Amino acid sequence: MTRLTAPFLDDPALARVLAALSAEGAQALIVGGAVRNALLGEPVADVDISTSARPEDSIRLAEAAGLRSVPTGIDHGTVTVIADGRGFEVTSFRRDVETDGRRAVVAYSDRIEEDAQRRDFTMNALYATASGKVLDPVGGLPDLAARRLRFVGDPRARIAEDYLRILRFFRFLAWYGREADLQALAACRELRAGLAGISRERIGHEMRKLLDAPDPSRAVALMAEAGVLSLVLPGADPGDLPELVEAEHEFGTGALPCWPRRLALLAAPNAAGALRLSRDEARSQDQIAAALALHPPVAAWRHGRAVAAQSVLIRAARGEAPPFGWCHELARGAEAKFPLAARDLMPELSGPALGEALKRAEAAWIESDFTLPREVLRRIALRQEARA
């Protein structure tokens, strides 16, 4: 028997919720990511609960124990039970009645086996009791030990229930898998056209998580081989992604987020539209692309140190060695201040001529490695303008 040892098992708030839900004999189990991650020794973010109690009974039992509940997803059998100021998502055992590739019609069940059968991957269909006893209805423990990502049951049937599971397959492979089930890969390739019916917001959400994995390069390469990458991100080229991950380890990334840099490396022409990026995210992609065309200190001056650092790592992945002392160079560029202002060229110049003169002076200042003083730049601007 496998037994889970994890700090969250000693959480009094979790214990209160589990005790309340099981007060009249219903099963109340920790499920999914918390069990998977604890067994792998990975951090646990949220603890979700699965129960044989119906949603209305979960609410009643919680309130009887002095806990507040919120019907956050009542149509899907989910309520949030709040204990000690923290929310725990509680979902009743379910079985699928009808699916259309995007959403499912479900019926409640009393059996953990039926609930497990509707989950996506075997490593996500693991349950644990309040004492830590692990329940494995679909054979997920051997897969988890081997880091083998396998769909529950027939891969085609699981994907047909929700085509987003194709992207979830590659995302979970990047985060938790070493071995991809060949039948699962074949099903992802065969059914990839179903992703056309999935909203770009949901696709973008999955792609962000995938690209944030410690090393997504193998999973993304398999996506490309399966014809999935070109479908969700047309024009993307993952060829240099392994080198980017290596550069990140070699040169360090600090607090810089991973997925924007890795997405920029893929160089998909319309990534913002394909993944429904926010305005700020799209602007970041444009800035990184612009920084790639500039000398790193100049990139830091124009777009900021963080954007320039992203571009340095991408250039390193593409075979260009970073300049010596590049961190210092980026700091120097980011702190540089162009010493000439429009008022320095007035009243001699005005209108478009003034703008052109400032641009020429700026170009000379950049060419001098930010060293030319204001008076020299003023003379350059005025003399160039006189020649024009």
mmCIF file of C-alpha atoms in Angstrom:
data_model
loop_
_atom_site.group_PDB
_atom_site.id
_atom_site.type_symbol
_atom_site.label_atom_id
_atom_site.label_comp_id
_atom_site.label_asym_id
_atom_site.label_seq_id
_atom_site.Cartn_x
_atom_site.Cartn_y
_atom_site.Cartn_z
ATOM 1 C CA MET A 1 0.000 0.000 0.000
ATOM 2 C CA THR A 2 1.301 3.428 -0.945
ATOM 3 C CA ARG A 3 0.986 6.091 1.725
ATOM 4 C CA LEU A 4 1.419 9.783 1.144
ATOM 5 C CA THR A 5 3.508 11.929 3.445
ATOM 6 C CA ALA A 6 3.017 15.618 2.797
ATOM 7 C CA PRO A 7 2.807 18.757 4.942
ATOM 8 C CA PHE A 8 -0.731 19.521 3.778
ATOM 9 C CA LEU A 9 -1.979 16.364 5.510
ATOM 10 C CA ASP A 10 -1.296 18.166 8.802
ATOM 11 C CA ASP A 11 -3.265 21.241 7.740
ATOM 12 C CA PRO A 12 -6.070 21.787 10.309
ATOM 13 C CA ALA A 13 -8.221 23.616 7.743
ATOM 14 C CA LEU A 14 -8.048 20.718 5.287
ATOM 15 C CA ALA A 15 -8.778 18.261 8.084
ATOM 16 C CA ARG A 16 -11.897 20.236 9.035
ATOM 17 C CA VAL A 17 -13.209 20.188 5.470
ATOM 18 C CA LEU A 18 -12.569 16.470 4.975
ATOM 19 C CA ALA A 19 -14.168 15.651 8.339
ATOM 20 C CA ALA A 20 -17.228 17.751 7.556
ATOM 21 C CA LEU A 21 -17.798 16.161 4.157
ATOM 22 C CA SER A 22 -17.455 12.628 5.496
ATOM 23 C CA ALA A 23 -19.536 13.181 8.628
ATOM 24 C CA GLU A 24 -22.459 11.142 7.277
ATOM 25 C CA GLY A 25 -20.431 8.420 5.599
ATOM 26 C CA ALA A 26 -19.587 9.991 2.217
ATOM 27 C CA GLN A 27 -16.089 9.626 0.829
ATOM 28 C CA ALA A 28 -13.988 12.803 0.855
ATOM 29 C CA LEU A 29 -10.611 12.447 -0.826
ATOM 30 C CA ILE A 30 -7.699 14.624 -1.858
ATOM 31 C CA VAL A 31 -7.325 14.268 -5.610
ATOM 32 C CA GLY A 32 -5.206 15.140 -8.610
ATOM 33 C CA GLY A 33 -2.290 17.528 -8.620
ATOM 34 C CA ALA A 34 -1.728 17.644 -4.869
ATOM 35 C CA VAL A 35 -1.359 13.851 -4.696
ATOM 36 C CA ARG A 36 0.739 13.687 -7.862
ATOM 37 C CA ASN A 37 3.114 16.447 -6.833
ATOM 38 C CA ALA A 38 3.507 15.200 -3.281
ATOM 39 C CA LEU A 39 4.469 11.746 -4.535
ATOM 40 C CA LEU A 40 6.980 13.333 -6.935
ATOM 41 C CA GLY A 41 8.420 15.617 -4.269
ATOM 42 C CA GLU A 42 7.245 18.663 -6.228
ATOM 43 C CA PRO A 43 5.673 21.796 -4.678
ATOM 44 C CA VAL A 44 1.929 21.634 -4.042
ATOM 45 C CA ALA A 45 -0.035 24.782 -4.812
ATOM 46 C CA ASP A 46 -3.684 23.861 -4.304
ATOM 47 C CA VAL A 47 -5.405 20.940 -2.615
ATOM 48 C CA ASP A 48 -8.574 19.807 -4.388
ATOM 49 C CA ILE A 49 -11.130 17.462 -2.925
ATOM 50 C CA SER A 50 -13.372 14.875 -4.580
ATOM 51 C CA THR A 51 -16.374 13.501 -2.764
ATOM 52 C CA SER A 52 -19.206 11.054 -3.213
ATOM 53 C CA ALA A 53 -21.532 13.636 -1.624
ATOM 54 C CA ARG A 54 -23.775 15.565 -4.009
ATOM 55 C CA PRO A 55 -23.113 19.340 -4.259
ATOM 56 C CA GLU A 56 -26.165 20.235 -2.173
ATOM 57 C CA ASP A 57 -25.034 17.758 0.469
ATOM 58 C CA SER A 58 -21.510 19.194 0.428
ATOM 59 C CA ILE A 59 -22.987 22.635 1.142
ATOM 60 C CA ARG A 60 -25.221 21.282 3.900
ATOM 61 C CA LEU A 61 -22.432 19.274 5.544
ATOM 62 C CA ALA A 62 -20.028 22.198 5.400
ATOM 63 C CA GLU A 63 -22.528 24.569 6.982
ATOM 64 C CA ALA A 64 -23.355 22.008 9.680
ATOM 65 C CA ALA A 65 -19.670 22.022 10.604
ATOM 66 C CA GLY A 66 -19.612 25.823 10.783
ATOM 67 C CA LEU A 67 -17.855 26.243 7.432
ATOM 68 C CA ARG A 68 -18.881 28.628 4.701
ATOM 69 C CA SER A 69 -19.422 27.369 1.158
ATOM 70 C CA VAL A 70 -19.635 29.146 -2.197
ATOM 71 C CA PRO A 71 -21.281 27.486 -5.250
ATOM 72 C CA THR A 72 -18.411 28.432 -7.587
ATOM 73 C CA GLY A 73 -19.171 25.730 -10.175
ATOM 74 C CA ILE A 74 -22.394 24.228 -8.984
ATOM 75 C CA ASP A 75 -23.512 23.284 -12.517
ATOM 76 C CA HIS A 76 -20.425 21.073 -12.759
ATOM 77 C CA GLY A 77 -20.690 19.701 -9.250
ATOM 78 C CA THR A 78 -18.135 22.039 -7.674
ATOM 79 C CA VAL A 79 -18.414 24.128 -4.539
ATOM 80 C CA THR A 80 -15.708 25.978 -2.649
ATOM 81 C CA VAL A 81 -15.617 25.265 1.066
ATOM 82 C CA ILE A 82 -13.858 27.878 3.175
ATOM 83 C CA ALA A 83 -12.010 26.976 6.354
ATOM 84 C CA ASP A 84 -9.709 29.275 8.311
ATOM 85 C CA GLY A 85 -10.015 31.861 5.566
ATOM 86 C CA ARG A 86 -8.884 29.531 2.764
ATOM 87 C CA GLY A 87 -10.939 27.966 0.015
ATOM 88 C CA PHE A 88 -10.904 24.298 -0.953
ATOM 89 C CA GLU A 89 -12.484 23.264 -4.251
ATOM 90 C CA VAL A 90 -14.817 20.313 -3.658
ATOM 91 C CA THR A 91 -16.204 18.398 -6.638
ATOM 92 C CA SER A 92 -18.671 15.544 -6.500
ATOM 93 C CA PHE A 93 -17.826 12.213 -8.140
ATOM 94 C CA ARG A 94 -19.021 12.391 -11.749
ATOM 95 C CA ARG A 95 -19.312 10.379 -14.897
ATOM 96 C CA ASP A 96 -19.671 11.728 -18.426
ATOM 97 C CA VAL A 97 -23.024 11.295 -20.123
ATOM 98 C CA GLU A 98 -22.368 13.318 -23.281
ATOM 99 C CA THR A 99 -19.433 15.326 -24.669
ATOM 100 C CA ASP A 100 -18.880 17.533 -27.711
ATOM 101 C CA GLY A 101 -15.109 18.045 -27.575
ATOM 102 C CA ARG A 102 -15.339 21.237 -25.537
ATOM 103 C CA ARG A 103 -17.671 20.538 -22.632
ATOM 104 C CA ALA A 104 -19.372 17.557 -21.059
ATOM 105 C CA VAL A 105 -22.795 16.711 -19.682
ATOM 106 C CA VAL A 106 -22.163 14.839 -16.452
ATOM 107 C CA ALA A 107 -24.116 12.755 -13.989
ATOM 108 C CA TYR A 108 -23.157 12.309 -10.367
ATOM 109 C CA SER A 109 -21.751 9.024 -9.193
ATOM 110 C CA ASP A 110 -21.157 7.224 -5.927
ATOM 111 C CA ARG A 111 -18.115 5.346 -7.242
ATOM 112 C CA ILE A 112 -14.534 6.558 -7.283
ATOM 113 C CA GLU A 113 -13.868 4.261 -10.249
ATOM 114 C CA GLU A 114 -16.324 6.189 -12.432
ATOM 115 C CA ASP A 115 -14.907 9.508 -11.317
ATOM 116 C CA ALA A 116 -11.375 8.341 -12.151
ATOM 117 C CA GLN A 117 -12.407 7.149 -15.603
ATOM 118 C CA ARG A 118 -13.386 10.676 -16.691
ATOM 119 C CA ARG A 119 -10.030 12.217 -15.725
ATOM 120 C CA ASP A 120 -7.396 12.937 -18.338
ATOM 121 C CA PHE A 121 -4.135 11.199 -17.324
ATOM 122 C CA THR A 122 -3.473 8.287 -15.034
ATOM 123 C CA MET A 123 -1.049 10.334 -12.911
ATOM 124 C CA ASN A 124 -3.859 12.849 -12.309
ATOM 125 C CA ALA A 125 -6.360 10.155 -11.284
ATOM 126 C CA LEU A 126 -4.754 9.453 -7.906
ATOM 127 C CA TYR A 127 -6.668 9.989 -4.675
ATOM 128 C CA ALA A 128 -5.607 10.111 -1.042
ATOM 129 C CA THR A 129 -7.519 9.777 2.209
ATOM 130 C CA ALA A 130 -7.136 12.182 5.119
ATOM 131 C CA SER A 131 -4.590 9.768 6.626
ATOM 132 C CA GLY A 132 -2.513 9.675 3.420
ATOM 133 C CA LYS A 133 -3.554 6.302 2.015
ATOM 134 C CA VAL A 134 -3.275 6.513 -1.784
ATOM 135 C CA LEU A 135 -6.090 5.103 -3.909
ATOM 136 C CA ASP A 136 -5.231 4.237 -7.514
ATOM 137 C CA PRO A 137 -8.308 3.168 -9.516
ATOM 138 C CA VAL A 138 -6.676 3.325 -12.979
ATOM 139 C CA GLY A 139 -3.062 2.255 -12.487
ATOM 140 C CA GLY A 140 -1.521 5.685 -12.198
ATOM 141 C CA LEU A 141 1.150 4.838 -9.622
ATOM 142 C CA PRO A 142 3.387 2.806 -11.984
ATOM 143 C CA ASP A 143 3.042 5.521 -14.622
ATOM 144 C CA LEU A 144 3.949 8.193 -12.109
ATOM 145 C CA ALA A 145 6.993 6.242 -10.924
ATOM 146 C CA ALA A 146 8.166 5.920 -14.533
ATOM 147 C CA ARG A 147 7.209 9.529 -15.323
ATOM 148 C CA ARG A 148 5.128 8.049 -18.119
ATOM 149 C CA LEU A 149 2.297 10.243 -19.347
ATOM 150 C CA ARG A 150 -0.668 8.109 -20.323
ATOM 151 C CA PHE A 151 -4.323 8.909 -20.880
ATOM 152 C CA VAL A 152 -6.929 7.167 -18.769
ATOM 153 C CA GLY A 153 -8.371 4.439 -20.976
ATOM 154 C CA ASP A 154 -8.588 5.023 -24.724
ATOM 155 C CA PRO A 155 -6.597 8.179 -25.672
ATOM 156 C CA ARG A 156 -8.925 8.971 -28.566
ATOM 157 C CA ALA A 157 -11.974 8.801 -26.336
ATOM 158 C CA ARG A 158 -10.379 11.078 -23.729
ATOM 159 C CA ILE A 159 -9.335 13.622 -26.372
ATOM 160 C CA ALA A 160 -12.751 13.538 -28.058
ATOM 161 C CA GLU A 161 -14.265 14.561 -24.715
ATOM 162 C CA ASP A 162 -12.174 17.750 -24.707
ATOM 163 C CA TYR A 163 -9.712 18.514 -27.493
ATOM 164 C CA LEU A 164 -7.773 20.848 -25.209
ATOM 165 C CA ARG A 165 -6.402 17.662 -23.660
ATOM 166 C CA ILE A 166 -4.046 17.482 -26.633
ATOM 167 C CA LEU A 167 -2.270 20.590 -25.360
ATOM 168 C CA ARG A 168 -2.563 19.410 -21.766
ATOM 169 C CA PHE A 169 -0.762 16.237 -22.829
ATOM 170 C CA PHE A 170 2.266 18.189 -24.025
ATOM 171 C CA ARG A 171 2.118 20.557 -21.055
ATOM 172 C CA PHE A 172 2.099 17.723 -18.509
ATOM 173 C CA LEU A 173 4.815 15.951 -20.467
ATOM 174 C CA ALA A 174 6.991 19.048 -20.125
ATOM 175 C CA TRP A 175 6.386 19.387 -16.398
ATOM 176 C CA TYR A 176 6.157 15.811 -15.141
ATOM 177 C CA GLY A 177 6.939 13.289 -17.865
ATOM 178 C CA ARG A 178 10.020 11.531 -19.139
ATOM 179 C CA GLU A 179 8.197 9.071 -21.353
ATOM 180 C CA ALA A 180 5.314 9.819 -23.712
ATOM 181 C CA ASP A 181 2.880 6.990 -24.385
ATOM 182 C CA LEU A 182 3.070 6.249 -28.113
ATOM 183 C CA GLN A 183 -0.665 5.616 -28.414
ATOM 184 C CA ALA A 184 -1.279 8.989 -26.801
ATOM 185 C CA LEU A 185 1.063 10.730 -29.247
ATOM 186 C CA ALA A 186 -0.640 9.019 -32.183
ATOM 187 C CA ALA A 187 -4.048 10.104 -30.919
ATOM 188 C CA CYS A 188 -2.862 13.704 -30.524
ATOM 189 C CA ARG A 189 -1.650 13.711 -34.111
ATOM 190 C CA GLU A 190 -4.771 12.048 -35.466
ATOM 191 C CA LEU A 191 -7.270 14.298 -33.666
ATOM 192 C CA ARG A 192 -5.357 17.586 -33.727
ATOM 193 C CA ALA A 193 -7.880 19.224 -36.068
ATOM 194 C CA GLY A 194 -10.304 19.273 -33.137
ATOM 195 C CA LEU A 195 -8.266 22.104 -31.622
ATOM 196 C CA ALA A 196 -9.844 24.418 -34.197
ATOM 197 C CA GLY A 197 -12.976 24.375 -32.052
ATOM 198 C CA ILE A 198 -11.134 25.452 -28.897
ATOM 199 C CA SER A 199 -10.995 29.140 -28.035
ATOM 200 C CA ARG A 200 -7.681 30.893 -28.479
ATOM 201 C CA GLU A 201 -7.884 32.080 -24.873
ATOM 202 C CA ARG A 202 -7.830 28.469 -23.622
ATOM 203 C CA ILE A 203 -5.069 27.561 -26.069
ATOM 204 C CA GLY A 204 -3.018 30.549 -24.949
ATOM 205 C CA HIS A 205 -3.494 29.597 -21.299
ATOM 206 C CA GLU A 206 -2.113 26.115 -21.942
ATOM 207 C CA MET A 207 0.786 27.383 -24.056
ATOM 208 C CA ARG A 208 1.885 29.828 -21.365
ATOM 209 C CA LYS A 209 1.993 26.993 -18.831
ATOM 210 C CA LEU A 210 3.804 24.699 -21.241
ATOM 211 C CA LEU A 211 6.487 27.259 -22.067
ATOM 212 C CA ASP A 212 6.977 27.991 -18.366
ATOM 213 C CA ALA A 213 8.079 24.395 -17.666
ATOM 214 C CA PRO A 214 11.703 23.967 -16.533
ATOM 215 C CA ASP A 215 12.587 22.511 -19.948
ATOM 216 C CA PRO A 216 9.754 22.429 -22.484
ATOM 217 C CA SER A 217 11.999 21.789 -25.493
ATOM 218 C CA ARG A 218 11.325 18.059 -25.897
ATOM 219 C CA ALA A 219 7.571 18.458 -25.465
ATOM 220 C CA VAL A 220 7.472 21.323 -27.964
ATOM 221 C CA ALA A 221 9.548 19.289 -30.442
ATOM 222 C CA LEU A 222 7.033 16.449 -30.151
ATOM 223 C CA MET A 223 4.230 18.954 -30.673
ATOM 224 C CA ALA A 224 5.904 20.010 -33.893
ATOM 225 C CA GLU A 225 6.352 16.406 -35.039
ATOM 226 C CA ALA A 226 2.689 15.694 -34.337
ATOM 227 C CA GLY A 227 1.575 18.702 -36.389
ATOM 228 C CA VAL A 228 0.065 20.354 -33.302
ATOM 229 C CA LEU A 229 2.445 23.297 -32.944
ATOM 230 C CA SER A 230 1.850 24.571 -36.473
ATOM 231 C CA LEU A 231 -1.874 24.352 -35.857
ATOM 232 C CA VAL A 232 -1.977 26.448 -32.686
ATOM 233 C CA LEU A 233 1.029 28.685 -33.409
ATOM 234 C CA PRO A 234 1.568 28.929 -37.180
ATOM 235 C CA GLY A 235 5.121 29.705 -38.244
ATOM 236 C CA ALA A 236 6.715 28.796 -34.911
ATOM 237 C CA ASP A 237 10.234 27.360 -35.127
ATOM 238 C CA PRO A 238 11.284 25.407 -32.020
ATOM 239 C CA GLY A 239 14.710 24.433 -33.364
ATOM 240 C CA ASP A 240 16.729 26.628 -30.968
ATOM 241 C CA LEU A 241 14.609 26.007 -27.880
ATOM 242 C CA PRO A 242 17.025 23.452 -26.312
ATOM 243 C CA GLU A 243 19.861 25.958 -26.723
ATOM 244 C CA LEU A 244 17.766 28.670 -25.094
ATOM 245 C CA VAL A 245 17.115 26.490 -22.050
ATOM 246 C CA GLU A 246 20.849 25.795 -21.878
ATOM 247 C CA ALA A 247 21.620 29.515 -22.131
ATOM 248 C CA GLU A 248 19.156 30.240 -19.349
ATOM 249 C CA HIS A 249 20.989 27.815 -17.082
ATOM 250 C CA GLU A 250 24.411 29.110 -18.106
ATOM 251 C CA PHE A 251 23.781 32.828 -17.867
ATOM 252 C CA GLY A 252 20.922 32.881 -15.383
ATOM 253 C CA THR A 253 17.496 34.437 -15.744
ATOM 254 C CA GLY A 254 16.896 35.938 -12.318
ATOM 255 C CA ALA A 255 13.272 36.929 -11.891
ATOM 256 C CA LEU A 256 12.616 37.143 -15.634
ATOM 257 C CA PRO A 257 9.553 35.110 -16.646
ATOM 258 C CA CYS A 258 10.296 32.196 -18.965
ATOM 259 C CA TRP A 259 7.358 31.924 -21.318
ATOM 260 C CA PRO A 260 7.586 35.367 -22.998
ATOM 261 C CA ARG A 261 11.247 34.785 -23.867
ATOM 262 C CA ARG A 262 10.603 31.279 -25.141
ATOM 263 C CA LEU A 263 7.604 32.414 -27.140
ATOM 264 C CA ALA A 264 9.702 35.193 -28.691
ATOM 265 C CA LEU A 265 12.321 32.609 -29.678
ATOM 266 C CA LEU A 266 9.688 30.595 -31.548
ATOM 267 C CA ALA A 267 9.178 33.697 -33.716
ATOM 268 C CA ALA A 268 5.611 32.922 -34.766
ATOM 269 C CA PRO A 269 4.459 35.826 -36.948
ATOM 270 C CA ASN A 270 1.119 36.311 -35.182
ATOM 271 C CA ALA A 271 1.668 34.888 -31.721
ATOM 272 C CA ALA A 272 -0.389 37.649 -30.107
ATOM 273 C CA GLY A 273 -3.464 36.763 -32.143
ATOM 274 C CA ALA A 274 -2.978 33.000 -32.113
ATOM 275 C CA LEU A 275 -2.718 32.877 -28.315
ATOM 276 C CA ARG A 276 -4.915 35.873 -27.504
ATOM 277 C CA LEU A 277 -2.139 37.664 -25.650
ATOM 278 C CA SER A 278 -3.074 40.663 -23.572
ATOM 279 C CA ARG A 279 -2.063 44.113 -24.762
ATOM 280 C CA ASP A 280 0.879 44.182 -22.345
ATOM 281 C CA GLU A 281 1.985 40.678 -23.346
ATOM 282 C CA ALA A 282 1.820 41.559 -27.044
ATOM 283 C CA ARG A 283 3.801 44.746 -26.414
ATOM 284 C CA SER A 284 6.439 42.696 -24.595
ATOM 285 C CA GLN A 285 6.754 40.382 -27.606
ATOM 286 C CA ASP A 286 7.173 43.369 -29.931
ATOM 287 C CA GLN A 287 9.830 44.867 -27.662
ATOM 288 C CA ILE A 288 11.827 41.650 -27.472
ATOM 289 C CA ALA A 289 11.688 41.327 -31.265
ATOM 290 C CA ALA A 290 12.881 44.926 -31.658
ATOM 291 C CA ALA A 291 15.648 44.429 -29.080
ATOM 292 C CA LEU A 292 16.977 41.450 -31.026
ATOM 293 C CA ALA A 293 17.967 43.828 -33.838
ATOM 294 C CA LEU A 294 19.963 46.130 -31.546
ATOM 295 C CA HIS A 295 23.307 46.029 -29.752
ATOM 296 C CA PRO A 296 22.501 44.946 -26.171
ATOM 297 C CA PRO A 297 23.289 48.281 -24.431
ATOM 298 C CA VAL A 298 21.213 50.106 -27.030
ATOM 299 C CA ALA A 299 18.397 47.589 -26.546
ATOM 300 C CA ALA A 300 18.530 48.256 -22.802
ATOM 301 C CA TRP A 301 18.394 52.019 -23.408
ATOM 302 C CA ARG A 302 15.437 51.775 -25.784
ATOM 303 C CA HIS A 303 13.408 49.005 -24.165
ATOM 304 C CA GLY A 304 14.694 48.544 -20.629
ATOM 305 C CA ARG A 305 17.109 46.158 -18.998
ATOM 306 C CA ALA A 306 14.673 43.231 -18.622
ATOM 307 C CA VAL A 307 13.682 43.201 -22.293
ATOM 308 C CA ALA A 308 17.316 43.503 -23.362
ATOM 309 C CA ALA A 309 18.265 40.569 -21.129
ATOM 310 C CA GLN A 310 15.595 38.446 -22.818
ATOM 311 C CA SER A 311 17.064 39.329 -26.210
ATOM 312 C CA VAL A 312 20.613 38.484 -25.094
ATOM 313 C CA LEU A 313 19.541 34.988 -24.084
ATOM 314 C CA ILE A 314 17.695 34.443 -27.364
ATOM 315 C CA ARG A 315 20.725 35.615 -29.339
ATOM 316 C CA ALA A 316 22.925 33.247 -27.324
ATOM 317 C CA ALA A 317 20.562 30.385 -28.200
ATOM 318 C CA ARG A 318 20.960 31.289 -31.862
ATOM 319 C CA GLY A 319 24.733 31.067 -31.638
ATOM 320 C CA GLU A 320 25.769 34.638 -30.835
ATOM 321 C CA ALA A 321 28.028 34.869 -27.799
ATOM 322 C CA PRO A 322 26.876 37.522 -25.319
ATOM 323 C CA PRO A 323 29.228 40.502 -25.013
ATOM 324 C CA PHE A 324 31.778 40.374 -22.215
ATOM 325 C CA GLY A 325 30.267 41.686 -19.020
ATOM 326 C CA TRP A 326 26.835 41.791 -20.603
ATOM 327 C CA CYS A 327 24.975 42.333 -17.343
ATOM 328 C CA HIS A 328 27.067 45.447 -16.713
ATOM 329 C CA GLU A 329 26.557 46.523 -20.314
ATOM 330 C CA LEU A 330 22.810 46.244 -19.983
ATOM 331 C CA ALA A 331 22.852 48.233 -16.759
ATOM 332 C CA ARG A 332 24.972 50.907 -18.429
ATOM 333 C CA GLY A 333 22.584 51.112 -21.362
ATOM 334 C CA ALA A 334 19.508 51.243 -19.165
ATOM 335 C CA GLU A 335 20.989 54.100 -17.122
ATOM 336 C CA ALA A 336 22.159 56.151 -20.123
ATOM 337 C CA LYS A 337 20.391 59.492 -20.659
ATOM 338 C CA PHE A 338 20.361 61.188 -24.061
ATOM 339 C CA PRO A 339 21.672 64.660 -23.166
ATOM 340 C CA LEU A 340 20.068 66.633 -25.983
ATOM 341 C CA ALA A 341 16.506 67.963 -25.882
ATOM 342 C CA ALA A 342 14.360 69.696 -28.456
ATOM 343 C CA ARG A 343 14.680 73.027 -26.645
ATOM 344 C CA ASP A 344 18.454 72.867 -27.185
ATOM 345 C CA LEU A 345 17.883 73.239 -30.949
ATOM 346 C CA MET A 346 15.338 76.050 -30.810
ATOM 347 C CA PRO A 347 14.723 78.584 -32.177
ATOM 348 C CA GLU A 348 17.119 77.544 -34.935
ATOM 349 C CA LEU A 349 14.980 74.519 -35.844
ATOM 350 C CA SER A 350 11.311 73.688 -35.580
ATOM 351 C CA GLY A 351 8.742 71.241 -36.930
ATOM 352 C CA PRO A 352 9.874 68.186 -38.916
ATOM 353 C CA ALA A 353 13.385 69.586 -39.277
ATOM 354 C CA LEU A 354 13.737 69.610 -35.499
ATOM 355 C CA GLY A 355 12.695 65.959 -35.263
ATOM 356 C CA GLU A 356 15.107 64.890 -37.985
ATOM 357 C CA ALA A 357 17.980 66.755 -36.334
ATOM 358 C CA LEU A 358 17.292 65.061 -33.006
ATOM 359 C CA LYS A 359 17.321 61.678 -34.712
ATOM 360 C CA ARG A 360 20.689 62.387 -36.333
ATOM 361 C CA ALA A 361 22.143 63.552 -33.059
ATOM 362 C CA GLU A 362 20.790 60.482 -31.328
ATOM 363 C CA ALA A 363 22.392 58.229 -33.957
ATOM 364 C CA ALA A 364 25.745 59.943 -33.400
ATOM 365 C CA TRP A 365 25.392 59.592 -29.631
ATOM 366 C CA ILE A 366 24.632 55.875 -29.942
ATOM 367 C CA GLU A 367 27.556 55.406 -32.333
ATOM 368 C CA SER A 368 29.820 57.078 -29.752
ATOM 369 C CA ASP A 369 28.706 54.487 -27.176
ATOM 370 C CA PHE A 370 26.688 57.113 -25.292
ATOM 371 C CA THR A 371 29.729 59.369 -24.749
ATOM 372 C CA LEU A 372 29.135 62.544 -26.778
ATOM 373 C CA PRO A 373 28.142 65.527 -24.584
ATOM 374 C CA ARG A 374 25.220 67.833 -25.196
ATOM 375 C CA GLU A 375 27.135 70.676 -26.813
ATOM 376 C CA VAL A 376 28.831 68.390 -29.317
ATOM 377 C CA LEU A 377 25.511 66.781 -30.173
ATOM 378 C CA ARG A 378 23.930 70.217 -30.599
ATOM 379 C CA ARG A 379 26.615 71.272 -33.054
ATOM 380 C CA ILE A 380 26.248 67.976 -34.960
ATOM 381 C CA ALA A 381 22.504 68.421 -35.211
ATOM 382 C CA LEU A 382 22.680 72.024 -36.393
ATOM 383 C CA ARG A 383 25.551 71.428 -38.812
ATOM 384 C CA GLN A 384 23.804 68.411 -40.381
ATOM 385 C CA GLU A 385 20.665 70.404 -40.739
ATOM 386 C CA ALA A 386 22.557 73.224 -42.476
ATOM 387 C CA ARG A 387 23.957 70.719 -44.998
ATOM 388 C CA ALA A 388 20.450 69.463 -45.729
#
